[in-house]
mmCIF file of C-alpha atoms in Angstrom:
data_model
loop_
_atom_site.group_PDB
_atom_site.id
_atom_site.type_symbol
_atom_site.label_atom_id
_atom_site.label_comp_id
_atom_site.label_asym_id
_atom_site.label_seq_id
_atom_site.Cartn_x
_atom_site.Cartn_y
_atom_site.Cartn_z
ATOM 1 C CA SER A 1 -120.463 61.409 103.903
ATOM 2 C CA LEU A 2 -124.695 61.708 103.716
ATOM 3 C CA ALA A 3 -124.881 59.059 100.816
ATOM 4 C CA GLU A 4 -122.418 56.580 102.455
ATOM 5 C CA ALA A 5 -124.760 56.904 105.895
ATOM 6 C CA ALA A 6 -127.775 56.951 104.394
ATOM 7 C CA SER A 7 -126.621 53.478 102.738
ATOM 8 C CA ARG A 8 -126.927 51.917 106.232
ATOM 9 C CA CYS A 9 -130.227 53.450 107.142
ATOM 10 C CA ARG A 10 -132.756 51.027 108.604
ATOM 11 C CA GLY A 11 -135.060 53.713 109.658
ATOM 12 C CA CYS A 12 -137.960 52.091 108.010
ATOM 13 C CA ALA A 13 -138.224 48.768 106.197
ATOM 14 C CA LEU A 14 -138.452 49.804 102.278
ATOM 15 C CA TYR A 15 -134.508 48.598 102.369
ATOM 16 C CA GLU A 16 -135.412 45.205 103.189
ATOM 17 C CA ASP A 17 -136.719 45.009 99.058
ATOM 18 C CA ALA A 18 -135.358 47.689 97.439
ATOM 19 C CA SER A 19 -131.880 47.146 95.634
ATOM 20 C CA GLN A 20 -129.955 49.921 96.995
ATOM 21 C CA THR A 21 -130.351 53.433 98.730
ATOM 22 C CA VAL A 22 -130.713 56.240 95.878
ATOM 23 C CA PHE A 23 -129.107 59.062 97.424
ATOM 24 C CA GLY A 24 -128.953 62.718 95.739
ATOM 25 C CA HIS A 25 -126.741 63.252 92.737
ATOM 26 C CA GLY A 26 -125.292 66.220 91.049
ATOM 27 C CA HIS A 27 -123.488 69.396 90.812
ATOM 28 C CA PRO A 28 -122.334 70.311 94.583
ATOM 29 C CA ASP A 29 -122.438 74.163 93.626
ATOM 30 C CA ALA A 30 -126.123 73.628 92.373
ATOM 31 C CA SER A 31 -128.282 76.842 92.721
ATOM 32 C CA ILE A 32 -131.406 74.742 92.471
ATOM 33 C CA MET A 33 -132.218 71.307 94.391
ATOM 34 C CA LEU A 34 -135.015 69.212 92.449
ATOM 35 C CA VAL A 35 -136.747 66.880 95.257
ATOM 36 C CA GLY A 36 -138.967 63.875 93.659
ATOM 37 C CA GLU A 37 -141.045 61.323 95.890
ATOM 38 C CA GLN A 38 -138.799 58.453 95.318
ATOM 39 C CA PRO A 39 -136.692 56.514 92.893
ATOM 40 C CA GLY A 40 -138.090 54.492 90.348
ATOM 41 C CA ASP A 41 -137.651 51.068 89.008
ATOM 42 C CA ARG A 42 -135.013 52.256 86.534
ATOM 43 C CA GLU A 43 -133.409 54.692 89.584
ATOM 44 C CA ASP A 44 -133.275 51.540 91.921
ATOM 45 C CA VAL A 45 -131.507 49.143 89.545
ATOM 46 C CA GLU A 46 -128.972 52.269 88.650
ATOM 47 C CA GLY A 47 -128.689 54.127 91.871
ATOM 48 C CA LEU A 48 -129.007 57.213 90.483
ATOM 49 C CA PRO A 49 -132.225 59.755 90.746
ATOM 50 C CA PHE A 50 -134.355 60.411 88.028
ATOM 51 C CA VAL A 51 -132.886 58.122 85.244
ATOM 52 C CA GLY A 52 -135.921 56.604 84.361
ATOM 53 C CA PRO A 53 -138.749 57.975 81.828
ATOM 54 C CA ALA A 54 -140.111 60.520 84.197
ATOM 55 C CA GLY A 55 -136.249 61.427 84.525
ATOM 56 C CA ARG A 56 -135.639 62.238 80.391
ATOM 57 C CA LEU A 57 -138.924 64.344 80.653
ATOM 58 C CA LEU A 58 -137.631 66.279 83.784
ATOM 59 C CA ALA A 59 -134.743 66.795 81.919
ATOM 60 C CA ARG A 60 -136.520 68.350 78.495
ATOM 61 C CA ALA A 61 -138.581 70.336 80.653
ATOM 62 C CA LEU A 62 -135.402 72.022 82.150
ATOM 63 C CA GLY A 63 -133.974 72.532 79.493
ATOM 64 C CA ASP A 64 -137.133 74.306 77.798
ATOM 65 C CA ALA A 65 -137.139 76.507 80.993
ATOM 66 C CA ASP A 66 -133.605 77.186 79.990
ATOM 67 C CA ILE A 67 -132.011 75.463 83.235
ATOM 68 C CA ASP A 68 -129.079 73.158 82.500
ATOM 69 C CA PRO A 69 -130.161 70.120 83.897
ATOM 70 C CA GLU A 70 -126.135 69.737 85.009
ATOM 71 C CA TRP A 71 -126.380 72.245 87.042
ATOM 72 C CA THR A 72 -128.978 71.183 89.491
ATOM 73 C CA TYR A 73 -128.821 68.838 92.294
ATOM 74 C CA GLN A 74 -131.339 66.465 91.782
ATOM 75 C CA THR A 75 -132.821 63.778 94.818
ATOM 76 C CA ASN A 76 -136.285 62.417 96.648
ATOM 77 C CA VAL A 77 -137.522 62.651 99.858
ATOM 78 C CA VAL A 78 -137.821 58.550 100.285
ATOM 79 C CA LYS A 79 -134.535 56.978 99.549
ATOM 80 C CA HIS A 80 -135.515 53.552 98.719
ATOM 81 C CA PHE A 81 -137.911 52.220 95.833
ATOM 82 C CA LYS A 82 -141.371 51.241 97.446
ATOM 83 C CA PHE A 83 -143.068 48.908 94.819
ATOM 84 C CA THR A 84 -145.517 45.934 94.580
ATOM 85 C CA ARG A 85 -144.863 43.233 92.156
ATOM 86 C CA LYS A 86 -147.230 42.361 89.039
ATOM 87 C CA GLY A 87 -146.822 39.231 87.026
ATOM 88 C CA GLY A 88 -144.043 37.731 89.353
ATOM 89 C CA THR A 89 -141.439 39.797 87.994
ATOM 90 C CA ARG A 90 -142.911 43.641 87.145
ATOM 91 C CA ARG A 91 -142.289 45.983 89.937
ATOM 92 C CA ILE A 92 -145.156 48.772 90.384
ATOM 93 C CA HIS A 93 -144.668 51.992 92.438
ATOM 94 C CA GLN A 94 -146.399 52.538 95.480
ATOM 95 C CA LYS A 95 -146.540 55.552 97.221
ATOM 96 C CA PRO A 96 -144.868 55.941 100.454
ATOM 97 C CA ASN A 97 -147.008 56.298 103.856
ATOM 98 C CA ARG A 98 -146.058 58.996 105.829
ATOM 99 C CA SER A 99 -143.770 57.338 108.395
ATOM 100 C CA GLU A 100 -141.405 56.319 105.726
ATOM 101 C CA VAL A 101 -141.561 59.987 104.432
ATOM 102 C CA VAL A 102 -141.003 61.309 108.108
ATOM 103 C CA ALA A 103 -137.901 58.393 108.656
ATOM 104 C CA CYS A 104 -136.613 60.001 105.552
ATOM 105 C CA ARG A 105 -136.995 63.694 106.206
ATOM 106 C CA PRO A 106 -133.544 64.053 108.070
ATOM 107 C CA TRP A 107 -131.735 62.866 105.596
ATOM 108 C CA LEU A 108 -133.401 65.614 103.111
ATOM 109 C CA ILE A 109 -132.655 68.429 105.467
ATOM 110 C CA ALA A 110 -129.255 67.159 105.996
ATOM 111 C CA GLU A 111 -128.930 67.753 101.988
ATOM 112 C CA ILE A 112 -130.149 71.276 101.836
ATOM 113 C CA HIS A 113 -127.350 71.650 104.972
ATOM 114 C CA ALA A 114 -124.999 70.619 102.688
ATOM 115 C CA LEU A 115 -125.831 72.184 99.510
ATOM 116 C CA GLN A 116 -127.265 75.513 100.669
ATOM 117 C CA PRO A 117 -129.505 75.892 97.402
ATOM 118 C CA THR A 118 -131.093 79.389 96.466
ATOM 119 C CA THR A 119 -134.298 77.154 95.458
ATOM 120 C CA ILE A 120 -135.786 73.977 96.130
ATOM 121 C CA VAL A 121 -138.376 72.602 93.377
ATOM 122 C CA LEU A 122 -140.964 70.136 94.766
ATOM 123 C CA LEU A 123 -141.544 68.101 92.327
ATOM 124 C CA GLY A 124 -145.364 66.370 93.607
ATOM 125 C CA ALA A 125 -147.278 66.073 96.635
ATOM 126 C CA THR A 126 -144.995 64.125 98.436
ATOM 127 C CA ALA A 127 -142.124 66.157 98.381
ATOM 128 C CA ALA A 128 -144.110 69.095 98.800
ATOM 129 C CA GLN A 129 -145.337 68.108 101.786
ATOM 130 C CA ALA A 130 -143.008 66.693 103.411
ATOM 131 C CA LEU A 131 -141.110 70.225 103.724
ATOM 132 C CA LEU A 132 -144.495 72.337 103.881
ATOM 133 C CA GLY A 133 -146.837 70.119 105.803
ATOM 134 C CA ASN A 134 -149.742 67.754 104.925
ATOM 135 C CA THR A 135 -152.535 70.522 104.478
ATOM 136 C CA PHE A 136 -150.467 71.705 101.586
ATOM 137 C CA ARG A 137 -152.052 71.365 97.927
ATOM 138 C CA VAL A 138 -149.595 71.568 94.654
ATOM 139 C CA SER A 139 -152.892 72.372 92.721
ATOM 140 C CA GLU A 140 -153.825 75.440 94.517
ATOM 141 C CA SER A 141 -150.214 76.902 95.092
ATOM 142 C CA ARG A 142 -148.015 75.469 92.007
ATOM 143 C CA GLY A 143 -145.649 77.762 90.805
ATOM 144 C CA GLU A 144 -145.237 80.215 93.449
ATOM 145 C CA LEU A 145 -142.515 80.999 95.502
ATOM 146 C CA LEU A 146 -142.458 80.336 99.009
ATOM 147 C CA SER A 147 -140.444 80.679 101.715
ATOM 148 C CA LEU A 148 -139.167 77.508 103.851
ATOM 149 C CA PRO A 149 -141.135 76.475 107.148
ATOM 150 C CA ILE A 150 -139.430 78.150 110.192
ATOM 151 C CA GLU A 151 -139.233 74.800 112.000
ATOM 152 C CA ILE A 152 -136.786 73.636 109.444
ATOM 153 C CA ASP A 153 -133.400 75.389 110.468
ATOM 154 C CA VAL A 154 -130.899 75.642 107.824
ATOM 155 C CA ASP A 155 -128.593 78.957 106.667
ATOM 156 C CA ALA A 156 -129.644 78.898 103.074
ATOM 157 C CA ALA A 157 -133.292 79.983 103.725
ATOM 158 C CA PRO A 158 -133.775 78.677 100.171
ATOM 159 C CA LEU A 159 -137.033 79.562 98.380
ATOM 160 C CA LEU A 160 -139.595 76.653 98.059
ATOM 161 C CA SER A 161 -141.716 76.350 94.602
ATOM 162 C CA ALA A 162 -143.822 73.382 94.342
ATOM 163 C CA THR A 163 -145.217 71.439 90.961
ATOM 164 C CA VAL A 164 -145.913 68.546 89.695
ATOM 165 C CA HIS A 165 -144.154 65.481 89.130
ATOM 166 C CA PRO A 166 -143.088 64.820 85.847
ATOM 167 C CA SER A 167 -144.289 61.256 86.518
ATOM 168 C CA SER A 168 -147.719 62.662 86.239
ATOM 169 C CA VAL A 169 -147.096 64.063 82.907
ATOM 170 C CA LEU A 170 -146.310 60.980 81.550
ATOM 171 C CA ARG A 171 -149.719 59.572 83.242
ATOM 172 C CA ALA A 172 -151.894 62.790 81.840
ATOM 173 C CA ARG A 173 -154.155 60.758 79.205
ATOM 174 C CA VAL A 174 -155.817 63.933 77.893
ATOM 175 C CA ASP A 175 -153.905 67.245 77.308
ATOM 176 C CA ARG A 176 -150.402 65.456 77.900
ATOM 177 C CA GLU A 177 -148.743 68.568 76.083
ATOM 178 C CA LYS A 178 -151.050 71.254 77.866
ATOM 179 C CA ALA A 179 -149.606 69.382 81.152
ATOM 180 C CA TYR A 180 -145.702 69.467 79.726
ATOM 181 C CA GLN A 181 -146.186 73.444 78.964
ATOM 182 C CA GLN A 182 -147.332 74.041 82.677
ATOM 183 C CA LEU A 183 -144.417 72.247 84.095
ATOM 184 C CA VAL A 184 -142.028 74.135 81.909
ATOM 185 C CA ALA A 185 -143.950 77.518 82.926
ATOM 186 C CA ASP A 186 -143.293 76.622 86.779
ATOM 187 C CA LEU A 187 -139.592 76.045 86.055
ATOM 188 C CA SER A 188 -139.317 79.132 84.068
ATOM 189 C CA LYS A 189 -140.646 80.856 87.071
ATOM 190 C CA VAL A 190 -137.846 79.387 89.295
ATOM 191 C CA ARG A 191 -135.037 80.448 86.258
ATOM 192 C CA ALA A 192 -136.812 83.931 86.227
ATOM 193 C CA ASN A 193 -136.477 84.850 89.708
ATOM 194 C CA LEU A 194 -132.394 82.960 89.971
ATOM 195 C CA THR A 195 -132.050 85.688 86.992
ATOM 196 C CA ASN A 196 -133.354 88.512 89.118
ATOM 197 C CA ARG A 197 -131.211 87.837 92.006
ATOM 198 C CA GLU A 198 -127.885 87.051 90.370
#
């Protein structure tokens, strides 16, 4: 019902150019919710989050961290693809601005309410700052287990962990393997915490 309602959302202008609303997807009993920035070109076409190159890298990193991707719920803060055109047809990702993030934030909070995850993994600065505030820096606190801010009232009281977005690993020009292993290490900390709580 949330996905259906979000498909009619006109809270910002991004719906005008996007192919469709890309809502969250995954296991209804998932302990782990993965939150990215926004859908990319492939996600906009297929209507599912994390199905492009970054999604494939994320699935591999989850597997290497002993987390079954099929047992996660995957979503984005912003539900429409924001892009600019290059060469007429090629669509190039643009970072959503603060007002677009704020407009979509209630959908993310509603997803947290509906799923009641144990842990939320925030992938990249946009996702992290959407829940932890504009001053939060992934580079300073990545991999740490944090509490959801008190003003976000959800029953589950999930722990949060922020790390880089998998697309940043793909963009790394040097030490890409090191960046990948650091992402796996951050995800492994989440997996270890779940094991301790089971």
